[in-house]
mmCIF file of C-alpha atoms and ligand atoms in Angstrom:
data_model
loop_
_atom_site.group_PDB
_atom_site.id
_atom_site.type_symbol
_atom_site.label_atom_id
_atom_site.label_comp_id
_atom_site.label_asym_id
_atom_site.label_seq_id
_atom_site.Cartn_x
_atom_site.Cartn_y
_atom_site.Cartn_z
ATOM 1 C CA MET A 1 -5.537 57.187 30.339
ATOM 2 C CA ARG A 2 -4.996 56.122 26.758
ATOM 3 C CA LEU A 3 -7.654 54.247 24.791
ATOM 4 C CA HIS A 4 -6.810 52.040 21.850
ATOM 5 C CA VAL A 5 -9.686 50.597 19.824
ATOM 6 C CA ALA A 6 -8.485 47.705 17.682
ATOM 7 C CA ASP A 7 -9.524 48.260 14.110
ATOM 8 C CA HIS A 8 -9.181 45.026 12.184
ATOM 9 C CA PRO A 9 -11.672 43.059 10.088
ATOM 10 C CA LEU A 10 -10.804 39.746 11.798
ATOM 11 C CA ILE A 11 -11.501 41.281 15.207
ATOM 12 C CA ALA A 12 -14.776 42.785 13.980
ATOM 13 C CA HIS A 13 -15.836 39.418 12.549
ATOM 14 C CA LYS A 14 -15.073 37.516 15.751
ATOM 15 C CA VAL A 15 -16.838 40.111 17.913
ATOM 16 C CA THR A 16 -19.928 39.764 15.729
ATOM 17 C CA VAL A 17 -20.006 35.993 16.269
ATOM 18 C CA LEU A 18 -19.557 36.552 20.043
ATOM 19 C CA ARG A 19 -22.561 38.875 20.051
ATOM 20 C CA ASP A 20 -24.808 36.235 18.463
ATOM 21 C CA LYS A 21 -27.033 34.806 21.185
ATOM 22 C CA ASN A 22 -26.993 31.452 19.359
ATOM 23 C CA THR A 23 -23.210 31.043 19.658
ATOM 24 C CA PRO A 24 -22.701 28.173 22.111
ATOM 25 C CA SER A 25 -20.220 28.244 25.018
ATOM 26 C CA PRO A 26 -17.496 26.101 23.389
ATOM 27 C CA THR A 27 -17.374 28.416 20.353
ATOM 28 C CA PHE A 28 -17.652 31.485 22.592
ATOM 29 C CA ARG A 29 -14.609 30.371 24.628
ATOM 30 C CA LEU A 30 -12.608 29.681 21.486
ATOM 31 C CA LEU A 31 -13.429 33.101 20.046
ATOM 32 C CA VAL A 32 -12.530 34.917 23.274
ATOM 33 C CA ASP A 33 -9.195 33.101 23.234
ATOM 34 C CA GLU A 34 -8.545 34.037 19.588
ATOM 35 C CA LEU A 35 -9.583 37.654 20.146
ATOM 36 C CA VAL A 36 -7.242 38.069 23.093
ATOM 37 C CA THR A 37 -4.325 36.843 21.036
ATOM 38 C CA LEU A 38 -5.087 39.523 18.450
ATOM 39 C CA LEU A 39 -5.576 42.233 21.093
ATOM 40 C CA ALA A 40 -2.461 41.135 22.978
ATOM 41 C CA TYR A 41 -0.382 42.041 19.971
ATOM 42 C CA GLU A 42 -1.511 45.655 20.399
ATOM 43 C CA ALA A 43 -1.543 45.567 24.209
ATOM 44 C CA THR A 44 2.097 44.455 24.376
ATOM 45 C CA ARG A 45 3.350 47.083 21.931
ATOM 46 C CA HIS A 46 5.122 48.854 24.820
ATOM 47 C CA VAL A 47 6.194 45.801 26.794
ATOM 48 C CA ARG A 48 9.571 46.475 28.364
ATOM 49 C CA VAL A 49 12.473 44.793 26.597
ATOM 50 C CA GLU A 50 16.218 44.604 27.009
ATOM 51 C CA GLN A 51 18.960 43.949 24.512
ATOM 52 C CA ARG A 52 20.838 40.705 24.854
ATOM 53 C CA GLU A 53 23.444 38.965 22.730
ATOM 54 C CA VAL A 54 22.433 35.870 20.790
ATOM 55 C CA GLU A 55 24.624 33.564 18.757
ATOM 56 C CA THR A 56 23.120 32.502 15.443
ATOM 57 C CA PRO A 57 24.651 29.586 13.476
ATOM 58 C CA LEU A 58 26.604 32.281 11.616
ATOM 59 C CA GLN A 59 27.667 34.904 14.161
ATOM 60 C CA LYS A 60 26.866 36.787 17.340
ATOM 61 C CA THR A 61 24.321 39.591 17.166
ATOM 62 C CA MET A 62 22.263 41.691 19.535
ATOM 63 C CA GLY A 63 18.690 40.565 20.124
ATOM 64 C CA THR A 64 15.643 41.590 22.128
ATOM 65 C CA HIS A 65 14.229 39.922 25.240
ATOM 66 C CA ILE A 66 11.328 40.715 27.546
ATOM 67 C CA ALA A 67 12.904 42.682 30.420
ATOM 68 C CA SER A 68 13.030 41.662 34.083
ATOM 69 C CA PRO A 69 11.093 41.765 36.331
ATOM 70 C CA ALA A 70 8.570 39.786 34.303
ATOM 71 C CA PRO A 71 5.223 41.414 33.502
ATOM 72 C CA ILE A 72 2.264 40.245 35.526
ATOM 73 C CA ILE A 73 -1.083 39.307 33.984
ATOM 74 C CA VAL A 74 -4.170 39.776 36.161
ATOM 75 C CA PRO A 75 -7.385 38.176 34.909
ATOM 76 C CA ILE A 76 -10.478 39.438 36.749
ATOM 77 C CA LEU A 77 -12.489 36.401 37.769
ATOM 78 C CA ARG A 78 -14.619 34.973 36.447
ATOM 79 C CA ALA A 79 -14.884 36.234 32.910
ATOM 80 C CA GLY A 80 -11.266 37.430 32.645
ATOM 81 C CA LEU A 81 -10.131 33.859 33.105
ATOM 82 C CA GLY A 82 -11.378 33.144 29.592
ATOM 83 C CA MET A 83 -8.732 35.572 28.329
ATOM 84 C CA LEU A 84 -5.776 34.190 30.261
ATOM 85 C CA ASP A 85 -4.539 31.438 27.938
ATOM 86 C CA GLY A 86 -4.597 33.736 24.912
ATOM 87 C CA MET A 87 -2.503 36.315 26.768
ATOM 88 C CA THR A 88 0.039 33.887 28.246
ATOM 89 C CA ARG A 89 0.491 32.344 24.806
ATOM 90 C CA LEU A 90 1.987 35.638 23.630
ATOM 91 C CA LEU A 91 3.727 36.444 26.934
ATOM 92 C CA PRO A 92 4.802 33.039 28.285
ATOM 93 C CA SER A 93 7.395 34.531 30.647
ATOM 94 C CA ALA A 94 4.769 36.628 32.456
ATOM 95 C CA GLU A 95 3.562 35.750 35.937
ATOM 96 C CA VAL A 96 -0.140 35.574 36.754
ATOM 97 C CA GLY A 97 -2.016 37.128 39.683
ATOM 98 C CA PHE A 98 -5.706 36.608 40.359
ATOM 99 C CA LEU A 99 -8.392 39.048 41.374
ATOM 100 C CA GLY A 100 -11.983 37.940 41.982
ATOM 101 C CA LEU A 101 -14.562 40.703 41.552
ATOM 102 C CA ARG A 102 -18.283 40.568 41.054
ATOM 103 C CA ARG A 103 -20.843 43.273 40.526
ATOM 104 C CA ASP A 104 -23.594 43.664 43.041
ATOM 105 C CA GLU A 105 -26.617 43.328 40.762
ATOM 106 C CA GLU A 106 -28.532 46.072 42.580
ATOM 107 C CA THR A 107 -25.895 48.731 43.208
ATOM 108 C CA LEU A 108 -23.501 47.691 40.375
ATOM 109 C CA GLU A 109 -20.646 48.204 42.879
ATOM 110 C CA ALA A 110 -17.647 45.891 42.425
ATOM 111 C CA ILE A 111 -17.145 43.495 45.352
ATOM 112 C CA THR A 112 -13.759 41.829 45.844
ATOM 113 C CA TYR A 113 -14.050 38.171 46.840
ATOM 114 C CA ALA A 114 -10.570 36.863 46.053
ATOM 115 C CA ASN A 115 -7.070 38.095 45.506
ATOM 116 C CA ARG A 116 -3.800 36.339 44.987
ATOM 117 C CA LEU A 117 -1.261 38.900 43.885
ATOM 118 C CA PRO A 118 2.227 39.892 44.997
ATOM 119 C CA ASP A 119 2.149 42.634 47.674
ATOM 120 C CA ASP A 120 4.788 44.626 45.849
ATOM 121 C CA LEU A 121 4.242 45.419 42.178
ATOM 122 C CA THR A 122 6.895 48.139 41.999
ATOM 123 C CA GLY A 123 8.486 48.136 38.572
ATOM 124 C CA ARG A 124 6.144 45.479 37.224
ATOM 125 C CA GLN A 125 4.177 45.993 34.044
ATOM 126 C CA VAL A 126 0.609 44.869 34.716
ATOM 127 C CA PHE A 127 -1.875 43.527 32.165
ATOM 128 C CA ILE A 128 -5.449 43.373 33.490
ATOM 129 C CA LEU A 129 -7.875 41.150 31.590
ATOM 130 C CA ASP A 130 -11.650 41.603 31.673
ATOM 131 C CA PRO A 131 -13.874 41.124 28.632
ATOM 132 C CA MET A 132 -16.473 43.713 29.696
ATOM 133 C CA LEU A 133 -15.938 47.344 30.698
ATOM 134 C CA ALA A 134 -19.508 48.360 31.585
ATOM 135 C CA THR A 135 -19.878 50.951 34.384
ATOM 136 C CA GLY A 136 -16.115 50.698 34.883
ATOM 137 C CA GLY A 137 -16.478 49.852 38.582
ATOM 138 C CA SER A 138 -14.665 46.523 38.320
ATOM 139 C CA LEU A 139 -11.814 47.872 36.235
ATOM 140 C CA ILE A 140 -11.364 50.890 38.536
ATOM 141 C CA ALA A 141 -11.224 48.554 41.551
ATOM 142 C CA ALA A 142 -8.628 46.373 39.810
ATOM 143 C CA ILE A 143 -6.529 49.355 38.712
ATOM 144 C CA GLU A 144 -6.648 50.859 42.230
ATOM 145 C CA TYR A 145 -5.621 47.505 43.627
ATOM 146 C CA VAL A 146 -2.443 47.318 41.537
ATOM 147 C CA LEU A 147 -1.603 51.038 41.848
ATOM 148 C CA THR A 148 -1.699 50.847 45.645
ATOM 149 C CA ARG A 149 0.827 48.012 45.385
ATOM 150 C CA GLY A 150 3.269 50.186 43.468
ATOM 151 C CA ALA A 151 2.454 49.495 39.816
ATOM 152 C CA THR A 152 2.749 52.542 37.556
ATOM 153 C CA ASP A 153 2.326 50.943 34.149
ATOM 154 C CA VAL A 154 -1.031 49.237 33.599
ATOM 155 C CA THR A 155 -2.612 47.978 30.392
ATOM 156 C CA CYS A 156 -6.203 46.749 30.469
ATOM 157 C CA VAL A 157 -7.389 44.392 27.741
ATOM 158 C CA CYS A 158 -11.158 44.289 27.193
ATOM 159 C CA LEU A 159 -13.403 43.009 24.443
ATOM 160 C CA LEU A 160 -16.345 45.411 24.708
ATOM 161 C CA ALA A 161 -16.575 48.756 26.475
ATOM 162 C CA ALA A 162 -19.356 51.261 27.109
ATOM 163 C CA PRO A 163 -18.496 54.938 26.592
ATOM 164 C CA GLU A 164 -19.761 55.695 30.132
ATOM 165 C CA GLY A 165 -17.340 53.164 31.614
ATOM 166 C CA ILE A 166 -14.385 54.491 29.642
ATOM 167 C CA GLU A 167 -15.142 58.002 30.913
ATOM 168 C CA ARG A 168 -15.362 56.775 34.510
ATOM 169 C CA VAL A 169 -12.089 54.860 34.343
ATOM 170 C CA SER A 170 -10.347 57.823 32.727
ATOM 171 C CA ALA A 171 -11.642 60.215 35.420
ATOM 172 C CA ALA A 172 -10.707 57.813 38.228
ATOM 173 C CA VAL A 173 -7.158 57.252 36.986
ATOM 174 C CA GLY A 174 -6.409 60.867 36.072
ATOM 175 C CA GLU A 175 -2.704 61.511 35.650
ATOM 176 C CA ARG A 176 -1.624 59.216 38.453
ATOM 177 C CA ALA A 177 -0.128 56.475 36.316
ATOM 178 C CA ASP A 178 0.464 55.253 32.814
ATOM 179 C CA VAL A 179 -2.805 53.400 32.187
ATOM 180 C CA SER A 180 -4.092 52.289 28.812
ATOM 181 C CA VAL A 181 -7.157 50.372 27.733
ATOM 182 C CA VAL A 182 -7.084 48.205 24.620
ATOM 183 C CA VAL A 183 -10.545 47.211 23.465
ATOM 184 C CA ALA A 184 -11.975 45.383 20.465
ATOM 185 C CA LYS A 185 -15.083 47.572 20.212
ATOM 186 C CA VAL A 186 -16.696 50.530 21.968
ATOM 187 C CA ASP A 187 -20.442 49.901 22.036
ATOM 188 C CA GLU A 188 -23.377 52.316 22.115
ATOM 189 C CA ASN A 189 -24.187 52.712 25.821
ATOM 190 C CA LEU A 190 -25.286 51.031 29.043
ATOM 191 C CA ASN A 191 -28.891 50.027 29.555
ATOM 192 C CA ASP A 192 -30.775 50.756 32.785
ATOM 193 C CA VAL A 193 -29.478 47.581 34.470
ATOM 194 C CA GLY A 194 -25.842 48.299 33.607
ATOM 195 C CA PHE A 195 -25.443 45.985 30.629
ATOM 196 C CA ILE A 196 -23.465 47.038 27.561
ATOM 197 C CA VAL A 197 -25.752 47.574 24.528
ATOM 198 C CA PRO A 198 -25.802 45.974 22.020
ATOM 199 C CA GLY A 199 -23.136 43.956 23.863
ATOM 200 C CA LEU A 200 -22.971 40.194 24.060
ATOM 201 C CA GLY A 201 -24.873 39.528 27.276
ATOM 202 C CA ASP A 202 -23.110 38.374 30.431
ATOM 203 C CA ALA A 203 -19.617 37.247 29.394
ATOM 204 C CA GLY A 204 -19.095 35.148 32.557
ATOM 205 C CA ASP A 205 -22.361 33.301 32.030
ATOM 206 C CA ARG A 206 -21.668 32.712 28.358
ATOM 207 C CA LEU A 207 -18.185 31.370 29.121
ATOM 208 C CA TYR A 208 -18.947 29.298 32.208
ATOM 209 C CA GLY A 209 -22.714 29.091 32.695
ATOM 210 C CA VAL A 210 -25.257 30.983 34.794
ATOM 211 C CA VAL A 211 -24.333 31.321 38.491
HETATM 212 C C1 PRP T 301 -18.885 41.373 34.728
HETATM 213 C C2 PRP T 301 -17.705 41.519 33.770
HETATM 214 C C3 PRP T 301 -16.862 42.553 34.448
HETATM 215 C C4 PRP T 301 -17.875 43.439 35.110
HETATM 216 C C5 PRP T 301 -18.085 44.657 34.268
HETATM 217 O O1 PRP T 301 -18.534 40.533 35.763
HETATM 218 O O2 PRP T 301 -17.026 40.318 33.548
HETATM 219 O O3 PRP T 301 -15.972 42.024 35.409
HETATM 220 O O4 PRP T 301 -19.099 42.690 35.192
HETATM 221 O O5 PRP T 301 -18.995 45.516 34.859
HETATM 222 P P1 PRP T 301 -18.611 46.925 35.462
HETATM 223 O O6 PRP T 301 -17.736 47.602 34.453
HETATM 224 O O7 PRP T 301 -19.946 47.600 35.595
HETATM 225 O O8 PRP T 301 -17.942 46.726 36.772
HETATM 226 P P2 PRP T 301 -19.617 39.890 36.745
HETATM 227 O O9 PRP T 301 -19.828 40.752 37.936
HETATM 228 O O10 PRP T 301 -20.847 39.528 35.955
HETATM 229 O O11 PRP T 301 -18.886 38.593 37.262
HETATM 230 P P3 PRP T 301 -18.431 37.266 36.481
HETATM 231 O O12 PRP T 301 -17.240 37.637 35.643
HETATM 232 O O13 PRP T 301 -18.095 36.351 37.594
HETATM 233 O O14 PRP T 301 -19.586 36.784 35.645
#
């Protein structure tokens, strides 16, 4: 598994405002959207392309297009939904599949409650969106889900990650597939209830309200 930590002052600034407990939901949503657009630039660095001819007003030339089959973006509900618009803005030809996961608050195990994805992901580049990589349980479940459907090229886009979660995902994936994680910031650690510290709290709650 490859890890890419985005190192950019604009990203650092926006993450700091997200962390602020006084940032209200409308601003939080806007910042998540802006951050994803910046991270998507890095996350799509290896998006598959093909060469195609294009005719300019002056002459024909060879150009670059996103290759077929189209990539598929998979936001992990709920919080990943806040990252979807920012990602599709950069990759408008991508398709979107949905995966609903929630952490059991006691065991921290990821529980799947919804999925709407093609059965066959062979040859598809997959972009998984989830703002928080805490214990890694949710991301591992999502990665396993797409690998068992034939995907071999998976990029995960996260805002904050805990070192423990990164280690777990890396160990779970091993050498089985080409998996990378693009993250805005790696935080200090997990606290004893599985929250990223210093973190930003519960991303789903801050985007959409307390369940
Ligand atoms: C949060 C977060 C991730 C997951 C991360 O979701 O959005 O999906 O926990 O934790 P993990 O790495 O330990 O699995 P949550 O279960 O709070 O659901 P929500 O998005 O519906 O709020």
